[in-house]
Short mmCIF file of C-alpha atoms in Angstrom, two decimals:
data_model
loop_
_atom_site.label_atom_id
_atom_site.label_comp_id
_atom_site.label_asym_id
_atom_site.label_seq_id
_atom_site.Cartn_x
_atom_site.Cartn_y
_atom_site.Cartn_z
CA MET D 1 110.35 147.46 48.05
CA ARG D 2 108.84 150.19 50.10
CA THR D 3 105.78 150.34 47.85
CA MET D 4 105.21 146.63 48.34
CA THR D 5 105.34 146.94 52.11
CA THR D 6 102.98 149.83 51.97
CA SER D 7 100.49 147.93 49.87
CA VAL D 8 100.60 144.94 52.23
CA VAL D 9 99.86 147.21 55.13
CA VAL D 10 97.01 148.81 53.25
CA VAL D 11 95.49 145.45 52.32
CA ALA D 12 95.81 144.25 55.90
CA ALA D 13 94.20 147.39 57.24
CA VAL D 14 91.34 147.09 54.79
CA SER D 15 90.80 143.43 55.70
CA VAL D 16 90.72 144.22 59.37
CA ALA D 17 88.28 147.04 58.74
CA LEU D 18 86.06 144.73 56.70
CA ALA D 19 86.20 141.98 59.24
CA ALA D 20 85.41 144.36 62.04
CA GLY D 21 82.52 145.70 60.13
CA CYS D 22 80.60 142.49 59.43
CA ALA D 23 81.45 139.97 62.21
CA PRO D 24 83.01 139.64 65.65
CA ARG D 25 86.79 139.74 65.42
CA SER D 26 87.59 137.02 67.87
CA ASN D 27 86.05 133.80 69.04
CA ARG D 28 86.40 133.04 72.71
CA ALA D 29 86.56 129.26 72.31
CA LEU D 30 89.20 129.66 69.64
CA ASP D 31 91.24 132.01 71.83
CA ARG D 32 91.08 129.52 74.65
CA ALA D 33 92.17 126.69 72.37
CA HIS D 34 95.08 128.82 71.16
CA ALA D 35 96.14 129.57 74.70
CA ALA D 36 95.93 125.90 75.67
CA PHE D 37 97.93 124.89 72.64
CA GLN D 38 100.60 127.55 73.23
CA GLN D 39 101.02 126.45 76.79
CA ALA D 40 101.39 122.81 75.76
CA ALA D 41 103.71 123.58 72.85
CA GLN D 42 106.01 125.55 75.12
CA ASN D 43 106.28 122.63 77.49
CA PRO D 44 109.40 120.79 76.33
CA GLU D 45 108.21 117.59 77.95
CA ILE D 46 105.07 117.49 75.81
CA ALA D 47 106.94 118.52 72.67
CA GLU D 48 109.43 115.74 73.31
CA LYS D 49 107.20 112.94 74.56
CA ALA D 50 104.02 113.52 72.52
CA PRO D 51 105.05 115.14 69.22
CA VAL D 52 102.42 113.31 67.17
CA ALA D 53 99.54 114.16 69.48
CA LEU D 54 100.74 117.76 69.65
CA HIS D 55 100.85 117.94 65.88
CA GLU D 56 97.31 116.61 65.69
CA ALA D 57 96.23 119.29 68.14
CA GLU D 58 97.89 121.90 65.94
CA GLN D 59 96.07 120.59 62.87
CA ALA D 60 92.76 120.70 64.72
CA LEU D 61 93.51 124.25 65.77
CA ASP D 62 94.33 125.17 62.16
CA ARG D 63 91.02 123.77 61.04
CA ALA D 64 89.22 125.88 63.61
CA ASP D 65 91.24 128.94 62.57
CA ARG D 66 90.48 128.40 58.91
CA ARG D 67 86.83 127.98 59.57
CA TRP D 68 86.72 131.18 61.59
CA ARG D 69 88.56 133.08 58.88
CA GLU D 70 86.29 131.70 56.17
CA ASP D 71 82.85 132.55 57.42
CA ARG D 72 82.97 133.40 61.15
CA ASP D 73 80.55 130.57 61.81
CA GLU D 74 80.25 130.53 65.58
CA LYS D 75 78.80 127.05 65.91
CA GLU D 76 81.33 125.41 63.63
CA THR D 77 84.27 127.33 65.06
CA ASN D 78 83.24 126.62 68.65
CA SER D 79 82.98 122.94 67.91
CA LEU D 80 86.30 122.81 66.08
CA ALA D 81 87.95 124.81 68.86
CA TYR D 82 86.52 122.38 71.40
CA VAL D 83 88.00 119.47 69.48
CA ALA D 84 91.34 121.29 69.25
CA GLU D 85 91.37 121.87 72.99
CA ARG D 86 90.59 118.21 73.57
CA ARG D 87 93.48 117.26 71.29
CA VAL D 88 95.78 119.44 73.38
CA GLU D 89 94.60 117.59 76.46
CA ILE D 90 95.22 114.28 74.72
CA ALA D 91 98.79 115.42 73.96
CA ARG D 92 99.23 116.27 77.64
CA ALA D 93 97.91 112.88 78.70
CA VAL D 94 100.12 111.05 76.23
CA ALA D 95 103.18 112.96 77.49
CA GLU D 96 102.25 112.09 81.08
CA GLN D 97 101.80 108.47 80.12
CA LYS D 98 105.21 108.35 78.44
CA LYS D 99 106.75 110.01 81.45
CA ALA D 100 105.28 107.41 83.80
CA GLU D 101 106.39 104.62 81.49
CA ASP D 102 109.92 106.04 81.36
CA GLU D 103 109.94 106.28 85.13
CA ALA D 104 108.86 102.65 85.48
CA ARG D 105 111.53 101.59 83.02
CA ILE D 106 114.26 103.47 84.89
CA LEU D 107 113.05 102.08 88.20
CA ASN D 108 113.18 98.60 86.77
CA GLU D 109 116.74 99.20 85.66
CA ASN D 110 117.59 100.45 89.15
CA ARG D 111 116.02 97.34 90.54
CA GLN D 112 118.28 95.19 88.41
CA GLN D 113 121.25 97.23 89.60
CA ILE D 114 120.27 96.76 93.21
CA LEU D 115 119.85 93.03 92.75
CA LEU D 116 123.23 92.84 91.04
CA GLY D 117 124.85 95.09 93.66
CA ALA D 118 123.37 93.05 96.49
CA ARG D 119 124.92 89.88 95.13
CA THR D 120 128.39 91.36 94.68
CA GLY D 121 127.99 93.28 97.94
CA GLU D 122 127.20 90.09 99.83
CA ALA D 123 130.27 88.37 98.45
CA ARG D 124 132.42 91.33 99.38
CA MET D 125 130.99 91.44 102.88
CA ALA D 126 131.60 87.73 103.37
CA ARG D 127 135.22 88.16 102.34
CA GLU D 128 135.66 91.14 104.63
CA ARG D 129 134.08 89.30 107.51
CA ALA D 130 136.41 86.34 107.04
CA ARG D 131 139.42 88.64 106.95
CA HIS D 132 138.22 90.53 110.01
CA LEU D 133 137.63 87.31 111.90
CA GLU D 134 141.09 86.05 111.07
CA GLU D 135 142.60 89.27 112.39
CA GLU D 136 140.64 89.08 115.64
CA LEU D 137 141.67 85.48 116.18
CA ARG D 138 145.29 86.39 115.54
CA GLN D 139 145.04 89.12 118.16
CA LEU D 140 143.68 86.56 120.60
CA HIS D 141 146.58 84.20 119.85
CA ALA D 142 144.10 81.57 118.88
CA LYS D 143 145.46 78.13 118.12
CA GLN D 144 143.90 75.67 115.74
CA THR D 145 143.75 72.27 117.42
CA GLU D 146 141.83 69.03 116.97
CA ARG D 147 139.18 70.39 119.34
CA GLY D 148 138.73 73.46 117.15
CA THR D 149 139.92 77.01 117.71
CA VAL D 150 141.39 77.39 121.20
CA ILE D 151 141.86 80.83 122.69
CA THR D 152 143.82 80.94 125.92
CA MET D 153 143.15 83.91 128.15
CA GLY D 154 146.01 84.14 130.62
CA ASP D 155 145.63 84.98 134.29
CA VAL D 156 145.07 88.61 133.35
CA LEU D 157 141.31 88.21 133.69
CA PHE D 158 141.17 87.65 137.45
CA GLU D 159 142.93 88.68 140.67
CA THR D 160 144.53 85.82 142.57
CA GLY D 161 141.91 83.74 144.33
CA SER D 162 139.02 85.81 142.94
CA ALA D 163 136.35 84.90 140.42
CA GLU D 164 135.53 88.52 139.68
CA LEU D 165 136.63 89.83 136.32
CA LYS D 166 139.25 92.57 136.44
CA ALA D 167 138.25 95.92 134.99
CA GLY D 168 140.71 95.53 132.13
CA ALA D 169 139.49 92.01 131.30
CA MET D 170 136.66 93.34 129.18
CA ARG D 171 139.04 94.53 126.46
CA ASP D 172 140.22 90.99 125.79
CA LEU D 173 136.75 89.60 126.13
CA GLN D 174 135.45 92.19 123.69
CA ARG D 175 137.56 90.61 120.96
CA LEU D 176 136.06 87.27 121.82
CA VAL D 177 132.59 88.76 121.61
CA VAL D 178 133.35 90.08 118.13
CA VAL D 179 134.53 86.64 117.02
CA LEU D 180 131.47 84.92 118.44
CA ARG D 181 129.13 87.44 116.87
CA ASP D 182 130.74 86.82 113.52
CA GLU D 183 130.15 83.10 113.90
CA PRO D 184 126.61 83.00 115.21
CA ASP D 185 126.14 79.30 114.49
CA ARG D 186 129.09 78.00 116.46
CA GLN D 187 129.05 76.76 120.01
CA VAL D 188 131.64 77.79 122.53
CA VAL D 189 133.13 75.98 125.53
CA ILE D 190 134.72 77.96 128.33
CA GLU D 191 137.10 76.04 130.56
CA GLY D 192 138.53 77.38 133.79
CA HIS D 193 141.93 76.07 134.95
CA THR D 194 144.06 76.77 138.04
CA ASP D 195 147.51 75.98 139.39
CA ASP D 196 147.89 73.49 142.21
CA VAL D 197 148.02 75.99 145.07
CA GLY D 198 145.21 75.23 147.52
CA THR D 199 142.92 72.22 147.70
CA ALA D 200 141.81 70.50 144.52
CA GLU D 201 138.17 71.01 145.44
CA HIS D 202 138.64 74.73 146.06
CA ASN D 203 140.49 75.03 142.75
CA ARG D 204 137.76 73.21 140.88
CA GLN D 205 135.13 75.46 142.39
CA LEU D 206 137.17 78.61 141.68
CA SER D 207 137.77 77.55 138.08
CA GLN D 208 134.04 76.91 137.64
CA GLU D 209 133.18 80.31 139.04
CA ARG D 210 135.70 81.92 136.71
CA ALA D 211 134.35 80.10 133.66
CA ASP D 212 130.85 81.19 134.72
CA ALA D 213 132.02 84.79 135.07
CA VAL D 214 133.39 84.75 131.53
CA ARG D 215 130.14 83.24 130.29
CA GLU D 216 128.10 85.96 132.03
CA ALA D 217 130.30 88.61 130.46
CA LEU D 218 129.68 87.13 127.02
CA VAL D 219 125.94 86.88 127.65
CA THR D 220 125.89 90.50 128.80
CA ASN D 221 127.49 91.37 125.45
CA GLY D 222 124.74 89.73 123.48
CA ILE D 223 126.00 86.20 122.98
CA SER D 224 123.23 83.67 123.47
CA ARG D 225 123.56 81.66 126.68
CA ASP D 226 122.53 78.51 124.81
CA ARG D 227 125.72 78.62 122.81
CA ILE D 228 128.02 78.70 125.79
CA GLU D 229 129.11 75.88 128.04
CA ALA D 230 131.19 76.79 131.08
CA ARG D 231 133.24 74.19 132.95
CA GLY D 232 135.59 74.37 135.90
CA LEU D 233 138.41 71.86 135.52
CA GLY D 234 140.47 72.99 138.49
CA GLU D 235 144.12 71.96 138.56
CA SER D 236 143.69 68.71 136.62
CA TYR D 237 144.94 69.93 133.25
CA PRO D 238 148.18 71.83 133.68
CA VAL D 239 149.98 73.02 130.59
CA ALA D 240 153.24 73.65 132.47
CA PRO D 241 154.93 72.34 135.63
CA ASN D 242 153.52 73.82 138.86
CA SER D 243 156.97 73.69 140.42
CA ASN D 244 157.91 77.25 139.49
CA GLN D 245 156.08 80.56 139.35
CA ALA D 246 156.22 80.90 135.57
CA GLY D 247 154.70 77.46 135.15
CA ARG D 248 151.95 78.17 137.69
CA GLN D 249 151.12 81.41 135.92
CA GLN D 250 150.69 79.51 132.64
CA ASN D 251 148.40 77.03 134.36
CA ARG D 252 146.12 79.74 135.74
CA ARG D 253 144.06 80.36 132.62
CA VAL D 254 140.70 80.32 130.92
CA GLU D 255 140.49 78.47 127.64
CA VAL D 256 137.81 79.31 125.14
CA ILE D 257 137.22 76.56 122.65
CA ILE D 258 135.24 77.06 119.47
CA PRO D 259 134.70 73.64 117.90
CA PRO D 260 134.95 73.49 114.11
CA PRO D 261 131.70 74.43 112.36
CA SER D 262 131.21 70.89 111.08
CA ALA D 263 131.13 69.48 114.60
CA THR D 264 127.90 69.91 116.57
CA ALA D 265 127.37 71.13 120.10
CA GLY D 266 128.80 67.95 121.59
CA ALA D 267 132.20 68.47 119.99
CA GLY D 268 133.58 70.53 122.84
CA LYS D 269 132.73 67.79 125.28
CA GLN D 270 134.81 65.12 123.68
CA PRO D 271 137.03 63.50 126.29
CA ARG D 272 140.33 65.13 126.87
CA GLU D 273 143.49 63.19 127.09
CA GLN D 274 143.98 62.42 130.79
CA PRO D 275 147.11 64.00 132.27
CA SER D 276 149.64 61.68 133.83
CA SER D 277 149.13 63.15 137.32
CA GLY D 278 145.51 61.93 137.32
CA ASP D 279 143.22 62.41 140.29
CA MET Z 1 64.34 92.61 52.05
CA ARG Z 2 62.32 95.75 51.94
CA ALA Z 3 64.55 97.21 54.66
CA VAL Z 4 67.64 96.51 52.60
CA THR Z 5 66.15 98.25 49.65
CA ARG Z 6 65.27 101.20 51.80
CA TRP Z 7 68.79 101.39 53.20
CA PHE Z 8 70.23 101.14 49.75
CA GLY Z 9 68.01 103.92 48.62
CA ARG Z 10 69.10 106.09 51.52
CA SER Z 11 72.76 105.42 50.88
CA VAL Z 12 72.37 106.45 47.26
CA LEU Z 13 70.69 109.61 48.41
CA VAL Z 14 73.43 110.40 50.91
CA VAL Z 15 76.15 109.78 48.34
CA ALA Z 16 74.32 111.91 45.85
CA VAL Z 17 74.01 114.73 48.34
CA ALA Z 18 77.67 114.37 49.26
CA ILE Z 19 78.80 114.57 45.67
CA GLY Z 20 76.47 117.32 44.66
CA GLY Z 21 76.62 120.64 46.43
CA CYS Z 22 78.17 119.99 49.83
CA ALA Z 23 81.25 118.02 48.87
CA ALA Z 24 83.31 119.81 51.52
CA LYS Z 25 81.16 118.43 54.33
CA ARG Z 26 81.98 114.92 55.45
CA GLN Z 27 79.48 112.14 55.67
CA PRO Z 28 78.10 112.02 59.21
CA THR Z 29 77.01 108.33 59.19
CA ALA Z 30 80.52 106.98 58.82
CA LYS Z 31 81.63 109.29 61.58
CA LEU Z 32 79.12 107.89 64.06
CA GLU Z 33 80.54 104.42 63.60
CA VAL Z 34 84.04 105.68 64.18
CA VAL Z 35 82.87 107.29 67.40
CA GLU Z 36 81.21 104.05 68.47
CA VAL Z 37 84.44 102.15 67.96
CA ALA Z 38 86.44 104.77 69.87
CA LEU Z 39 83.90 104.62 72.69
CA ARG Z 40 84.09 100.85 72.91
CA GLU Z 41 87.87 101.02 73.00
CA ALA Z 42 87.86 103.66 75.72
CA ASP Z 43 85.41 101.59 77.72
CA ALA Z 44 87.45 98.42 77.27
CA SER Z 45 90.60 100.18 78.48
CA GLY Z 46 88.87 101.00 81.76
CA SER Z 47 87.76 104.58 81.22
CA ALA Z 48 84.65 104.06 83.34
CA GLN Z 49 87.05 103.90 86.27
CA TYR Z 50 89.82 106.27 85.24
CA ALA Z 51 88.10 108.90 83.06
CA PRO Z 52 84.36 108.65 83.79
CA LEU Z 53 83.63 112.29 82.96
CA GLU Z 54 85.12 112.19 79.47
CA LEU Z 55 83.51 108.83 78.78
CA ARG Z 56 80.10 110.15 79.80
CA LEU Z 57 80.52 113.26 77.66
CA ALA Z 58 81.41 111.13 74.66
CA ARG Z 59 78.37 108.90 75.19
CA GLU Z 60 75.99 111.82 75.61
CA LYS Z 61 77.29 113.56 72.52
CA LEU Z 62 77.10 110.42 70.46
CA ASP Z 63 73.51 110.10 71.57
CA LEU Z 64 72.79 113.72 70.67
CA ALA Z 65 74.49 113.21 67.31
CA ARG Z 66 72.21 110.25 66.58
CA ARG Z 67 69.20 112.36 67.47
CA ALA Z 68 70.41 115.18 65.29
CA MET Z 69 70.74 112.70 62.45
CA ASN Z 70 67.18 111.57 62.97
CA ALA Z 71 66.04 115.17 63.18
CA ASP Z 72 67.63 115.80 59.81
CA ASP Z 73 70.36 118.07 61.12
CA PRO Z 74 73.51 116.51 59.67
CA GLU Z 75 75.61 119.57 60.41
CA ARG Z 76 74.87 119.37 64.10
CA ALA Z 77 75.30 115.61 64.00
CA ARG Z 78 78.72 116.01 62.45
CA ARG Z 79 79.84 118.58 65.00
CA LEU Z 80 78.65 116.47 67.89
CA SER Z 81 80.22 113.30 66.59
CA GLU Z 82 83.55 115.10 66.06
CA GLU Z 83 83.42 116.31 69.64
CA ALA Z 84 82.36 112.89 70.90
CA LEU Z 85 85.30 111.31 69.10
CA ALA Z 86 87.73 113.73 70.75
CA ASP Z 87 86.10 113.07 74.13
CA ALA Z 88 86.32 109.30 73.73
CA GLN Z 89 89.95 109.50 72.66
CA LEU Z 90 90.76 111.76 75.57
CA ALA Z 91 89.05 109.30 77.90
CA GLU Z 92 91.26 106.51 76.63
CA ALA Z 93 94.41 108.65 76.77
CA LYS Z 94 93.67 109.66 80.36
CA THR Z 95 92.99 106.05 81.28
CA ASN Z 96 96.28 104.92 79.80
CA THR Z 97 98.06 107.71 81.67
CA GLU Z 98 96.52 106.76 84.98
CA LYS Z 99 97.36 103.09 84.47
CA ALA Z 100 100.97 103.94 83.59
CA ARG Z 101 101.18 106.15 86.68
CA ARG Z 102 99.90 103.41 88.93
CA ASN Z 103 102.26 100.91 87.44
CA ALA Z 104 105.21 103.27 87.96
CA GLU Z 105 104.12 103.80 91.56
CA GLU Z 106 103.99 100.06 92.15
CA VAL Z 107 107.42 99.55 90.63
CA ARG Z 108 108.73 102.42 92.75
CA LYS Z 109 107.40 100.88 95.94
CA GLY Z 110 108.85 97.50 95.04
CA THR Z 111 112.23 99.01 94.27
CA GLU Z 112 112.23 100.97 97.52
CA ALA Z 113 111.51 97.83 99.51
CA LEU Z 114 114.27 96.05 97.67
CA HIS Z 115 116.66 98.93 98.26
CA GLU Z 116 115.89 98.85 101.97
CA GLU Z 117 116.49 95.14 102.09
CA ALA Z 118 119.74 95.45 100.14
CA THR Z 119 121.15 98.14 102.37
CA ARG Z 120 120.13 96.52 105.65
CA PRO Z 121 123.12 94.96 107.44
CA LEU Z 122 123.36 91.22 107.17
CA ALA Z 123 122.71 88.77 110.01
CA GLU Z 124 122.82 89.94 113.67
CA PRO Z 125 124.22 93.34 114.67
#
């Protein structure tokens, strides 16, 4: 065993000595091609995405190596090394191409996911919005009537005899704003009502001013003025007898009517049933 | 007719030379045609735009190879045509890479726009 190793070493040494004696030991173009190939071969991306091109580069490099070993022909070896280096570059380009193609494919898949997600997301949002709206309306004690959704704001919005919104009124109105924002296509009618204390004309004027104040508050909160109609109906439409304080308190109110979505802007203006007291 | 005969004669000569003596060396004439095809393909893929340097190198070397052929230097012609082939193929590979990159970029932009649209809140506020 040891003798064999020794003889191999001796043969190798002699070969090297011979080679050194008659021709240059290395070829610069070949060295460069080797370096380029090594670098590419060590890149897992190239090995993975361009195995065929890399193999072709290796074969070209082998050819150059063989030629150099055979007769140290500079011209031939240089040319073969050049070709080998080009093949390495081709392998790099092919790997890059595959990478870009993979990226495009993944992006396209993402795109499909987004489109799919958007559809299910929209449905979910619509459901959530409907649920949210229901909750807000419940908080506002909204009633469904023939005229649409009617929200009665009690006399908590204003001080007696004043058309200026109380500081705390905004909390209730905020809920209304949320509802109206959620239903951007629906009109809204604001009706001011009073009890029968004072002259009818004064009450009508006060109720109009109060309805206007509510409208301004809604407009300030981003609800389009075009959607809102404000009317002062004075004492003409009591919901309770004015003979006692509890009844009068019920009559002092602002009603917000949101006509059903099917009805157009005119729906809120449909004639009300005339009260027996008349005018 | 006389031209055909001459070509035939030359072919016989080339084959004879190939068989006798230098069997290891490949026939340069066939190689030139291969290079021409590779060049046409590279050009058709759009290499003039995406890999002009490699395309020009391939053309120049093919030209030099033809001249070497005419100057009776088949060895040089073979080397040059081998190099020209590698250049032409690199030109095409680079062109394909650049096209794939641009396509990926376009898809990326489109997806980003879509993503933005999908995540934007619906309707007012």
